[in-house]
Short mmCIF file of C-alpha atoms and ligand atoms in Angstrom, two decimals:
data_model
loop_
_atom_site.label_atom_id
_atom_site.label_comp_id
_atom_site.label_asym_id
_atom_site.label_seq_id
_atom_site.Cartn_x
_atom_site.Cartn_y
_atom_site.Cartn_z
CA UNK A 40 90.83 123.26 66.09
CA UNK A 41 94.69 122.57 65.37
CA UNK A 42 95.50 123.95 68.81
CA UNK A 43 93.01 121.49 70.05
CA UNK A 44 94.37 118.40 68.20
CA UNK A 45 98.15 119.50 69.53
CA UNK A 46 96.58 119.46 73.45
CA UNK A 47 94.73 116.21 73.25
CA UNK A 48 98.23 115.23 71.45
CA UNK A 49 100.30 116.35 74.25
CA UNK A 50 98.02 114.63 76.83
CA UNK A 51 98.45 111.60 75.45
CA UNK A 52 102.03 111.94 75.43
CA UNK A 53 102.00 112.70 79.39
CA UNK A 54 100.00 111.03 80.41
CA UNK A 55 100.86 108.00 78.32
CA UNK A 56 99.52 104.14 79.52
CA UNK A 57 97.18 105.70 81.39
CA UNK A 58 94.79 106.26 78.75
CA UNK A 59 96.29 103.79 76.59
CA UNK A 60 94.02 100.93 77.44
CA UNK A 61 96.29 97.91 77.48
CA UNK A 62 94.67 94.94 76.46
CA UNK A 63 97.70 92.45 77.20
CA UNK A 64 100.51 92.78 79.34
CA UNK A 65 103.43 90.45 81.01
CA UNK A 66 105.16 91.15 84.09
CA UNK A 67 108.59 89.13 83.86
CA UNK A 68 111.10 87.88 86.48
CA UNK A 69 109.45 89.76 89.65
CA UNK A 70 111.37 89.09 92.33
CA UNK A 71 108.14 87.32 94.13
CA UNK A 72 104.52 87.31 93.34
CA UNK A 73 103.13 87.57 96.67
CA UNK A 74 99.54 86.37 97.57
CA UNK A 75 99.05 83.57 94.97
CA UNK A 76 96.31 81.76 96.46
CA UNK A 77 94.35 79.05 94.64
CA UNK A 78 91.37 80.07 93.11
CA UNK A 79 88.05 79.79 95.86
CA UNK A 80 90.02 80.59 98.46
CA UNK A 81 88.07 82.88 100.85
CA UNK A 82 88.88 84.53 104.03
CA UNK A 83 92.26 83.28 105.34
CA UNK A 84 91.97 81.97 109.18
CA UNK A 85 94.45 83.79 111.53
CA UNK A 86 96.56 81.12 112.62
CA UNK A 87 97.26 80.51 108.99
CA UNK A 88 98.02 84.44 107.91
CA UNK A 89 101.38 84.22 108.01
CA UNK A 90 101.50 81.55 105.42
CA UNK A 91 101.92 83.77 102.72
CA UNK A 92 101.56 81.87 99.53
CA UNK A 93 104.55 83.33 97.02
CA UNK A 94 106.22 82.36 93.58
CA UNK A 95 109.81 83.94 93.50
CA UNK A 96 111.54 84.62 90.64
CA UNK A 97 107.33 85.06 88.98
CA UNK A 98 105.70 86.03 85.55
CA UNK A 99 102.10 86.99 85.39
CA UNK A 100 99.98 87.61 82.26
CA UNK A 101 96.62 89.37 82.12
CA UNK A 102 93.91 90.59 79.06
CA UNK A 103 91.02 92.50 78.98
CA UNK A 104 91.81 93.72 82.60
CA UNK A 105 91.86 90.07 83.95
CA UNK A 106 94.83 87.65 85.20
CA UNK A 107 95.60 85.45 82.25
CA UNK A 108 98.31 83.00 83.94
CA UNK A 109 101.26 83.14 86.12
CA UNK A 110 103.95 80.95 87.71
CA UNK A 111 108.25 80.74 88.19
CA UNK A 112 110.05 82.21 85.34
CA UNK A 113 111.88 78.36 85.31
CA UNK A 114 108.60 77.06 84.08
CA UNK A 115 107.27 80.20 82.10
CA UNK A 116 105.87 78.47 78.90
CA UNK A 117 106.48 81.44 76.88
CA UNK A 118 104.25 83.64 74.76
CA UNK A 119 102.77 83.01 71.53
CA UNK A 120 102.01 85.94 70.45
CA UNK A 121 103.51 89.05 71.30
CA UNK A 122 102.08 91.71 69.17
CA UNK A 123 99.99 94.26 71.12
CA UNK A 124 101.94 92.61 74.67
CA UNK A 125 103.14 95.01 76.91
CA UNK A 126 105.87 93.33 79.16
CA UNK A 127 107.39 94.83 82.64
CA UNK A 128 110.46 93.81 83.47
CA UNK A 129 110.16 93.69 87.28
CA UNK A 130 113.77 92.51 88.53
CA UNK A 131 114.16 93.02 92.26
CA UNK A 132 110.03 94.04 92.68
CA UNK A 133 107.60 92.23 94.51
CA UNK A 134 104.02 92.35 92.38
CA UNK A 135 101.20 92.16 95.15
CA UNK A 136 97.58 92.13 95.04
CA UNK A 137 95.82 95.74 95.59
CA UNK A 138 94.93 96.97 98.47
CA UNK A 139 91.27 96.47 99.82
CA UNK A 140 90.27 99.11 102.33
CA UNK A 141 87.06 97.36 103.63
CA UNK A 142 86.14 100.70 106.06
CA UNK A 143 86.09 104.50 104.60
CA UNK A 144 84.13 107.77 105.23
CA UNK A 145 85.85 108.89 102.23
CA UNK A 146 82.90 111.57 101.21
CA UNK A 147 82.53 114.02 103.37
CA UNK A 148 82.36 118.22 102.67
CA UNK A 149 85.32 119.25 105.12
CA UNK A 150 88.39 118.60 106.73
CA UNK A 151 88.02 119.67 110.90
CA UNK A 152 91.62 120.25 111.38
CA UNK A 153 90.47 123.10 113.87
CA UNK A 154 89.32 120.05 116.40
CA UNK A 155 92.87 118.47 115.42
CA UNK A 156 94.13 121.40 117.19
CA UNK A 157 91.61 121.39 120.24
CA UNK A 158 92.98 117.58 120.86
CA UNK A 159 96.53 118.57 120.61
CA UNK A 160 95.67 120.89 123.32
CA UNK A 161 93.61 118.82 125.65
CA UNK A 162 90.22 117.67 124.67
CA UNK A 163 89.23 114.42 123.72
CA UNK A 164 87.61 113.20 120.86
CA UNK A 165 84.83 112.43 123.09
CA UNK A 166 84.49 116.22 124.64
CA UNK A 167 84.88 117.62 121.14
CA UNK A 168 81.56 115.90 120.25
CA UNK A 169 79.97 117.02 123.41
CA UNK A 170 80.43 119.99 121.80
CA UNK A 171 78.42 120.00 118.95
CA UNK A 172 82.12 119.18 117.28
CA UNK A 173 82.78 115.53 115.40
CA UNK A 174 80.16 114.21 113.32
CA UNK A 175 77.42 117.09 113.86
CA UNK A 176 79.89 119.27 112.71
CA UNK A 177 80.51 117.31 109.56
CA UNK A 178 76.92 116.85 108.99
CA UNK A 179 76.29 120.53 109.19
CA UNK A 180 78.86 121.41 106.33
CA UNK A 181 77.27 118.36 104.35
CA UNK A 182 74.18 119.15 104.23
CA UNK A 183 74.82 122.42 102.45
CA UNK A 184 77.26 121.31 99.76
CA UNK A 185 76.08 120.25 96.29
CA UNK A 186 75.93 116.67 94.92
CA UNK A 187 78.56 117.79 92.09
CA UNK A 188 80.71 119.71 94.55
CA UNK A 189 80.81 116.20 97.02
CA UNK A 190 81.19 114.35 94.34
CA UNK A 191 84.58 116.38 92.51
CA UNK A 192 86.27 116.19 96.73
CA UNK A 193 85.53 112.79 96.68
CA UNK A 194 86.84 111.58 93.32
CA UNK A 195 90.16 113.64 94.41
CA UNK A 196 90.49 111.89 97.47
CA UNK A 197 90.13 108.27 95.72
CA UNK A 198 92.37 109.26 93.13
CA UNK A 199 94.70 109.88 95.81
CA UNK A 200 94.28 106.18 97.16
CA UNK A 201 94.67 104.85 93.89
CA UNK A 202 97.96 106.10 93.87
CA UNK A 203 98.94 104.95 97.10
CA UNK A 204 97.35 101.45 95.99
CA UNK A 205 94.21 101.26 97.04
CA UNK A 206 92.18 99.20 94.75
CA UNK A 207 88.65 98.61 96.07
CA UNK A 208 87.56 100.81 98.95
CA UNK A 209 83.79 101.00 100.63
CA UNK A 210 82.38 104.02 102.01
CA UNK A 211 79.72 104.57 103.96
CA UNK A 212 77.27 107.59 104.18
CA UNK A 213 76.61 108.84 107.93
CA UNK A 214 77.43 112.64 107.74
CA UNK A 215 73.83 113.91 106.25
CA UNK A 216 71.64 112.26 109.18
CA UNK A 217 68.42 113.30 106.98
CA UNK A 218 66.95 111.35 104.50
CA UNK A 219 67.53 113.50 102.02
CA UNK A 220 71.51 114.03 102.88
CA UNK A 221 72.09 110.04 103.51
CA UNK A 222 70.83 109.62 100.29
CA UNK A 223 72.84 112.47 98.60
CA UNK A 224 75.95 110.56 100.18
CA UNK A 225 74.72 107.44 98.57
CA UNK A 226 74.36 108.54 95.24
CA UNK A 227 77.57 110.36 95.11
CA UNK A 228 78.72 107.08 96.10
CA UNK A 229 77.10 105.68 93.19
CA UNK A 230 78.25 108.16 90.79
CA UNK A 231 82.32 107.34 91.81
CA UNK A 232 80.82 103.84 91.26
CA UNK A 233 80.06 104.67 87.96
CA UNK A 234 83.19 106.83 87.33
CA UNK A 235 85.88 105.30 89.13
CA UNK A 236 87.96 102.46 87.78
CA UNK A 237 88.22 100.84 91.78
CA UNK A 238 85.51 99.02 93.33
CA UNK A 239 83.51 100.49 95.38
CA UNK A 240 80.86 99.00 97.91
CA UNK A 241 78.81 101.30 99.73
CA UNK A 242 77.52 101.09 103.57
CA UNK A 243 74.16 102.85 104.80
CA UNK A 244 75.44 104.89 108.38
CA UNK A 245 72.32 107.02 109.09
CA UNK A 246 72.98 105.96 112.56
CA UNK A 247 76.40 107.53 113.03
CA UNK A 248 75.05 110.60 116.08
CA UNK A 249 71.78 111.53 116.76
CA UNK A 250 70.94 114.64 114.57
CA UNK A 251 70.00 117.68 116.94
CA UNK A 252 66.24 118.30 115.80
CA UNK A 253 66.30 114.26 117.51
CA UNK A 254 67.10 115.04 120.37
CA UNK A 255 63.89 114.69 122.02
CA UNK A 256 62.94 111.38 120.19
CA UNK A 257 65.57 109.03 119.73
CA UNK A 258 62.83 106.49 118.67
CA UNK A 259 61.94 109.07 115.55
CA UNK A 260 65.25 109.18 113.73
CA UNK A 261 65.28 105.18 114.60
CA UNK A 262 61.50 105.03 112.60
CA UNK A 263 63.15 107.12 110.17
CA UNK A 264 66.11 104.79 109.51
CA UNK A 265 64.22 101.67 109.90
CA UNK A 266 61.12 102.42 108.16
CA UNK A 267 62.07 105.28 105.34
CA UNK A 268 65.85 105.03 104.84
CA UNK A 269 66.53 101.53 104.61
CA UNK A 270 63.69 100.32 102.64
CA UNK A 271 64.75 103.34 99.64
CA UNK A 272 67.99 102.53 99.87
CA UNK A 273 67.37 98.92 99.10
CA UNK A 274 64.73 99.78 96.52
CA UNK A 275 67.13 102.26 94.35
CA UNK A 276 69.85 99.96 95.15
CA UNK A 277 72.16 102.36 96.87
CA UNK A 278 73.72 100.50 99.34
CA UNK A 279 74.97 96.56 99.74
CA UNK A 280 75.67 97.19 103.94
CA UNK A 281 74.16 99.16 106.83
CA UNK A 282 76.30 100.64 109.93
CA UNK A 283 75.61 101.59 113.15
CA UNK A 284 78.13 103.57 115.44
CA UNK A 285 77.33 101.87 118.61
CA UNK A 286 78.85 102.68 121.63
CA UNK A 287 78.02 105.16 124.84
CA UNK A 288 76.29 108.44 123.60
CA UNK A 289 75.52 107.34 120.50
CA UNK A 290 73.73 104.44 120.04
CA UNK A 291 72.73 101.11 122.35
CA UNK A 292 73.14 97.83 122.01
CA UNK A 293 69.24 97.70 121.22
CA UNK A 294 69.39 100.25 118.41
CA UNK A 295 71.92 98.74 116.73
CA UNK A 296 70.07 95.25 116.40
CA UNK A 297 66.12 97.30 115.31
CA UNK A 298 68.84 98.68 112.79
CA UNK A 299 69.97 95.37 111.88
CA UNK A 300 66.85 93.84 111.51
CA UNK A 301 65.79 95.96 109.21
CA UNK A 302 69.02 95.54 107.05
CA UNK A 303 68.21 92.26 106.77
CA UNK A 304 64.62 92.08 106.01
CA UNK A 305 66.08 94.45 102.89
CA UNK A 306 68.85 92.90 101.96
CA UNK A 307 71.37 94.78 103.38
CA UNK A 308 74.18 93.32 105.68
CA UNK A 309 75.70 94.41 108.76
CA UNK A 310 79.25 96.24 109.13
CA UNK A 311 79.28 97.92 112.54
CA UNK A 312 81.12 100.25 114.76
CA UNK A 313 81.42 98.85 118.04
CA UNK A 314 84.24 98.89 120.97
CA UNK A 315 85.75 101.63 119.94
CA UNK A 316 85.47 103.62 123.16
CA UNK A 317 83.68 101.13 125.53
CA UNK A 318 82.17 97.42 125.54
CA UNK A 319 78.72 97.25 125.96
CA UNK A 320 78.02 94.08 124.34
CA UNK A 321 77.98 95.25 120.38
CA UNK A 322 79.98 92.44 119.03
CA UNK A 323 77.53 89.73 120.52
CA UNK A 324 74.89 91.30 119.45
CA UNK A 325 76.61 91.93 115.89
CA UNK A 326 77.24 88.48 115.69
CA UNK A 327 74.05 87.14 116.88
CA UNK A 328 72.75 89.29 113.62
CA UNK A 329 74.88 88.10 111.15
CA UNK A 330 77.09 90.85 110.68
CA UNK A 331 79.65 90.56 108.27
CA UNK A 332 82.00 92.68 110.06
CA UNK A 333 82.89 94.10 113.43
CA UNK A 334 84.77 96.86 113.24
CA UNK A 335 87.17 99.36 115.36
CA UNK A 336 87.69 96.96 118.44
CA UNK A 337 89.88 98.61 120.19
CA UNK A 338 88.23 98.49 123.97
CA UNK A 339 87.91 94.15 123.83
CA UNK A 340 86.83 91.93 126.85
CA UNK A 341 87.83 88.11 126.53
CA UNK A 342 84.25 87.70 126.42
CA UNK A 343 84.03 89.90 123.44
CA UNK A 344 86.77 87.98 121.69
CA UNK A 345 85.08 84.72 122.16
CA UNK A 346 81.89 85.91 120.64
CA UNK A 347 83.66 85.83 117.53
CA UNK A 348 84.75 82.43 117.56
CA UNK A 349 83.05 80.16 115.10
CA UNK A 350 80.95 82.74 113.45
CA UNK A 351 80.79 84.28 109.97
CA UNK A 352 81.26 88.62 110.85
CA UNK A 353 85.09 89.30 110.08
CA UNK A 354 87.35 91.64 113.24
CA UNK A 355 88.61 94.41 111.04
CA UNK A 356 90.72 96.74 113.31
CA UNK A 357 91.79 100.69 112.16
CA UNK A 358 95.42 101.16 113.79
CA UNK A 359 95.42 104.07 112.03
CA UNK A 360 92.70 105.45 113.84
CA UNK A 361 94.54 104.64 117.34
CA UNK A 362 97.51 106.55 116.06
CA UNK A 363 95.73 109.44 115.08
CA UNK A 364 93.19 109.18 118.57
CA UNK A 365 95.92 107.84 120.67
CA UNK A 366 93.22 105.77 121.80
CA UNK A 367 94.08 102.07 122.41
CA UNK A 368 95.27 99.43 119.40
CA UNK A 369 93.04 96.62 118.68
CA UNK A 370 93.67 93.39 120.09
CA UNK A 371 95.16 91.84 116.90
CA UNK A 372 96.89 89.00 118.10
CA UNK A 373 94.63 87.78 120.28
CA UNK A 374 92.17 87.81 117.14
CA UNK A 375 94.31 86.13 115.18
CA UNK A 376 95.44 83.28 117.89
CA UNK A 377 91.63 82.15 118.13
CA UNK A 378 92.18 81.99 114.30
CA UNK A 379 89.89 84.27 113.44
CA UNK A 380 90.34 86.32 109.94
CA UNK A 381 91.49 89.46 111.02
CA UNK A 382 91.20 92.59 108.35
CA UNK A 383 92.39 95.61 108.44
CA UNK A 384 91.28 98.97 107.03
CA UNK A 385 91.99 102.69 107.01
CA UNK A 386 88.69 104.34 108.14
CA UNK A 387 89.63 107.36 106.38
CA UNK A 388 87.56 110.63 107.47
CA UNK A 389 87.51 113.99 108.54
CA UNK A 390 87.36 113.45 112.28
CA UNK A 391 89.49 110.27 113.85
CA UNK A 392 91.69 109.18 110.41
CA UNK A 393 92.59 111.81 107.91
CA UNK A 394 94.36 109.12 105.74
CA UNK A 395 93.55 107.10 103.52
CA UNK A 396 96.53 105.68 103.38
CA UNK A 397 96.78 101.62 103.41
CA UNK A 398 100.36 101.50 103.27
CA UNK A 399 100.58 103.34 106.91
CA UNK A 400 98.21 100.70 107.69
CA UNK A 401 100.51 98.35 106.84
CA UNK A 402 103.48 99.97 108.75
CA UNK A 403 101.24 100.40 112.18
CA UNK A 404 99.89 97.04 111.85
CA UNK A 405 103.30 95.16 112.00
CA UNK A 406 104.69 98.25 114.46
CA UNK A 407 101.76 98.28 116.74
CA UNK A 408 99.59 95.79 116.33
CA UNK A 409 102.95 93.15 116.26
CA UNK A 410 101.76 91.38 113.53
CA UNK A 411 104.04 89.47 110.71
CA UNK A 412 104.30 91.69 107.22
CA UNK A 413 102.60 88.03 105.84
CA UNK A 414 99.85 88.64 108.32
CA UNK A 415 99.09 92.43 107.92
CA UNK A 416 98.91 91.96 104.00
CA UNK A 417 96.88 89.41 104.01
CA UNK A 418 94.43 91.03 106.28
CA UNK A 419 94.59 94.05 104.15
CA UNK A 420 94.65 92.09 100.85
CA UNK A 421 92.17 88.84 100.98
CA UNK A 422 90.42 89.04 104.23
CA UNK A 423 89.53 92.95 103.57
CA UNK A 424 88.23 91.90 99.93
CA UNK A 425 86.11 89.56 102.39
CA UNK A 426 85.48 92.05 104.85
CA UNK A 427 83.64 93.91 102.07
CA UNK A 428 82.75 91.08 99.68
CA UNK A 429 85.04 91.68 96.54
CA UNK A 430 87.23 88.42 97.44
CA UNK A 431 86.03 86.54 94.31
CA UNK A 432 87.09 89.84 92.37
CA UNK A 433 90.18 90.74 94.02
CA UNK A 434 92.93 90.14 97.36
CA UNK A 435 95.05 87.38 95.56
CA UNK A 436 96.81 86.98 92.53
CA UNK A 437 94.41 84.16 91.27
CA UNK A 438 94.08 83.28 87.52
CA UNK A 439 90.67 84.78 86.64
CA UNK A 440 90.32 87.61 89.09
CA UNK A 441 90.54 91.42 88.17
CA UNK A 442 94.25 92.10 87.58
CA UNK A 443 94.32 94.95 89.80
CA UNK A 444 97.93 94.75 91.32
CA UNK A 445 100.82 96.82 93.12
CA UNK A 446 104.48 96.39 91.69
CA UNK A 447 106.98 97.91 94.11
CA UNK A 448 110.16 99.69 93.82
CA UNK A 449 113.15 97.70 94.03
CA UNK A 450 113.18 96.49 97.66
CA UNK A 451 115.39 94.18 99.72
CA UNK A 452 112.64 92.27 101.10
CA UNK A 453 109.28 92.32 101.43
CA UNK A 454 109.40 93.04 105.46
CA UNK A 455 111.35 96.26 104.01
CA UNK A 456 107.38 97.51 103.19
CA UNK A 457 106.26 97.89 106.75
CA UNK A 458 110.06 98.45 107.99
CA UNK A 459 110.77 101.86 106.00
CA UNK A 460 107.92 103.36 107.39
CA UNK A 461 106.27 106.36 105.89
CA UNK A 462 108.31 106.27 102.69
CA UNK A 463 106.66 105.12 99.24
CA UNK A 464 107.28 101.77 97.91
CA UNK A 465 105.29 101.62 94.80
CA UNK A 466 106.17 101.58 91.41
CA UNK A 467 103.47 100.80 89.66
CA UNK A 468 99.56 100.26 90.21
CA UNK A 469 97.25 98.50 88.10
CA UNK A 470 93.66 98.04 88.07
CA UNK A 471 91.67 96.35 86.17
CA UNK A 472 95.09 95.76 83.77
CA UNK A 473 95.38 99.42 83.22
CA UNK A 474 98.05 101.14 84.26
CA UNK A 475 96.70 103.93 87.32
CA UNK A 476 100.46 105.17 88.22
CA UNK A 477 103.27 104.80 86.08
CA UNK A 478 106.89 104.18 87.43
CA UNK A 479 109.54 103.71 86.13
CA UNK A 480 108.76 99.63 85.84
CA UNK A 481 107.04 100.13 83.21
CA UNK A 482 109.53 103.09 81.53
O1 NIG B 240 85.01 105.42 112.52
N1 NIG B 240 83.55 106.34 115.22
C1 NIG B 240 82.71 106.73 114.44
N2 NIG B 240 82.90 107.20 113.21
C2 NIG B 240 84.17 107.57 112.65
C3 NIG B 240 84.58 108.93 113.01
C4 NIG B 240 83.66 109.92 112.49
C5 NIG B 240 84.06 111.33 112.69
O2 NIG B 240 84.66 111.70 113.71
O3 NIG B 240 83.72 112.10 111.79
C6 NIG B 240 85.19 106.53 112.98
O4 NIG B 240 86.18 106.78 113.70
FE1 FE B 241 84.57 104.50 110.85
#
């Protein structure tokens, strides 16, 4: 018993604000707060990303894991009472909203680091899958691994993400390809839902490849999807989105919209794969169904581009993805110069992205992609809250919304992020007001 009282003791001692809930906190003179849109702003346009909205020299106050107020320390009205307060002194930080990461495979049973290999010495990602390699492969391990065993990799991995600032992430299922695996995926999902401080949002991808025992009958697994999967999902609740990887040898242009349709008659809203190899006319047809977002993009015709214009589905491109394929970067500039609301996301799994990572994102987006540190962190900040609808929630410092927020280490600007690539620039993370990682901000 006493031995038990002197470990829970020590624990507390370690691991300190973490499991000291703090109610009320003040950040004080941060260098800038960075993202401080009014409140009901929504997706930001991408002619207008690299206005930036920022308060230098800030304060920001927040209780019961929400933001309270903030503004310029020349105008900071003081507080009236500070018993139970915990204040930050964040001289020479930048305090940012968290990251979104609107597009993760983040549960899956393996890593294939053997087809990492194969790539390095020759094939492609495409011949791989030829195979029996890429998805089938990941299916295959995760259909025989337990719910709890899924579950404990997952909750690793996002713990991992938390630390590198990654405040809301969806994930999408996609690597059963039976109904009883997709739905495994799902409610491990919704267990992490349950369990995990971030927000999570979860995407139905039972058409990711066509399962072997398909083979024969594509239209099957498509009844299957459309007429067994979809309609439990939405019953029990398990999913808010539906995906479909379409593109050549896996699935058409046509499958992808019987998919969609049936999304919508239940509820649930597009997010698709499409142009990541080849264009076959996914992102019209994406759009044509309402899709909230298009995503990958990396193969674009002008034609494809100008699908987008004037519609609701949001680009979200995965540089880090390219980097790890060395397949082609997204047209992000072009996106963004027919002002459309470009997001950007990690797409973290086993097979094309084993990061997670949104602060490489950030780095290969300004690198690669040539967009402005403003742009890149508002696409990964507001427009990917949008790109996964959490923007009411989350992507701005905004009186009122969840104060789940980044402080950096002391950094000479805020271009330095992207610049010193590879090398960790947080201090502290917050979510919800509690205290995820501890630096030395808070010390
Ligand atoms: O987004 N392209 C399709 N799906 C994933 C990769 C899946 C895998 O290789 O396991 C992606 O890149
Ligand atoms: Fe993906």
């Amino acid at each position: 018993m006493r031995s038990m009282v002197v470990i829970i003791a020590l624990h507390i001692l370690l691991a300190g604000p973490f499991f000291a809930p703090m109610s009320r906190l003040l950040i004080k003179n941060a260098k800038a707060l960075v993202g401080t849109h009014p409140a009901g702003q929504g997706r930001v346009p991408g002619r207008s990303m690299a206005n930036l909205p920022q308060i230098a020299d800030g304060w920001l106050t927040t209780e019961n894991g929400r933001i309270t107020g903030l503004g310029s320390m020349s105008n900071f009205p003081g507080i009236a009472d500070w018993t139970d307060l915990t204040v930050i002194d964040a001289t020479g930080r930048y305090v940012l909203p968290g990251w979104c990461d609107p597009h993760t495979h983040s549960i899956f049973a393996a890593p294939r680091d053997g087809e990492f290999v194969d790539r390095i010495k020759g094939l492609s990602y495409q011949e791989i899958a030829a195979r029996g390699g890429g998805i089938l492969n990941s299916a295959g391990m995760l259909r025989s691994m337990s719910e709890d065993d899924l579950f404990e990799q997952a909750k690793a991995r996002l713990e991992g993400m938390m630390q590198q600032g990654t405040v809301a992430v969806e994930i999408k299922s996609g690597y059963g390809l039976t109904l009883g695996s997709e739905l495994k995926m799902l409610r491990v999902a919704a267990r992490l839902k349950k369990e995990m401080p971030l927000q999570i949002r979860t995407t139905l991808l039972a058409a990711h490849a066509l399962p072997a025992e398909f083979k024969e009958d594509r239209a099957a697994y498509l009844r299957l999807i459309c007429e067994e999967l979809i309609p439990q999902v939405a019953r029990e609740g398990l999913a808010e989105f539906v995906d479909v990887f379409c593109e050549t040898n896996y699935f058409t242009v046509s499958e992808m919209e019987q998919v969609l349709a049936s999304g919508a008659e239940h509820g649930l809203r597009g997010k698709v794969h499409v142009n990541q190899f080849t264009s076959i006319g996914g992102v019209q047809a994406a759009v044509e169904h309402g899709a909230l977002s298009v995503d990958h993009l990396e193969v674009m015709e002008p034609a494809d581009i100008d699908a987008l214009v004037g519609s609701g589905t949001i680009p979200t491109l995965l540089p880090s993805c390219s980097f790890f394929l060395r397949i082609p970067y997204g047209p992000a500039r072009e996106l963004m110069d027919k002002d459309l609301p470009l997001a950007l996301a990690t797409d973290h799994n086993p097979g094309s992205t084993p990061s997670g990572n949104m602060n490489f994102v950030l780095s290969l987006a300004c690198i690669q992609l040539r967009m402005l540190p403003e742009e890149a962190i508002q696409a990964m900040t507001l427009n990917a809250a949008a790109a996964m609808t959490v923007e009411q929630e989350l992507g701005s410092l905004t009186v009122g919304k969840r104060a789940s927020l980044l402080i950096t280490k002391e950094v000479p600007s805020l271009a330095y992020l992207p610049y010193a690539f590879g090398q960790d620039h947080l201090d502290t993370v917050l979510i919800d007001g509690k205290v995820i990682r501890s630096g030395t901000a808070i010390a």
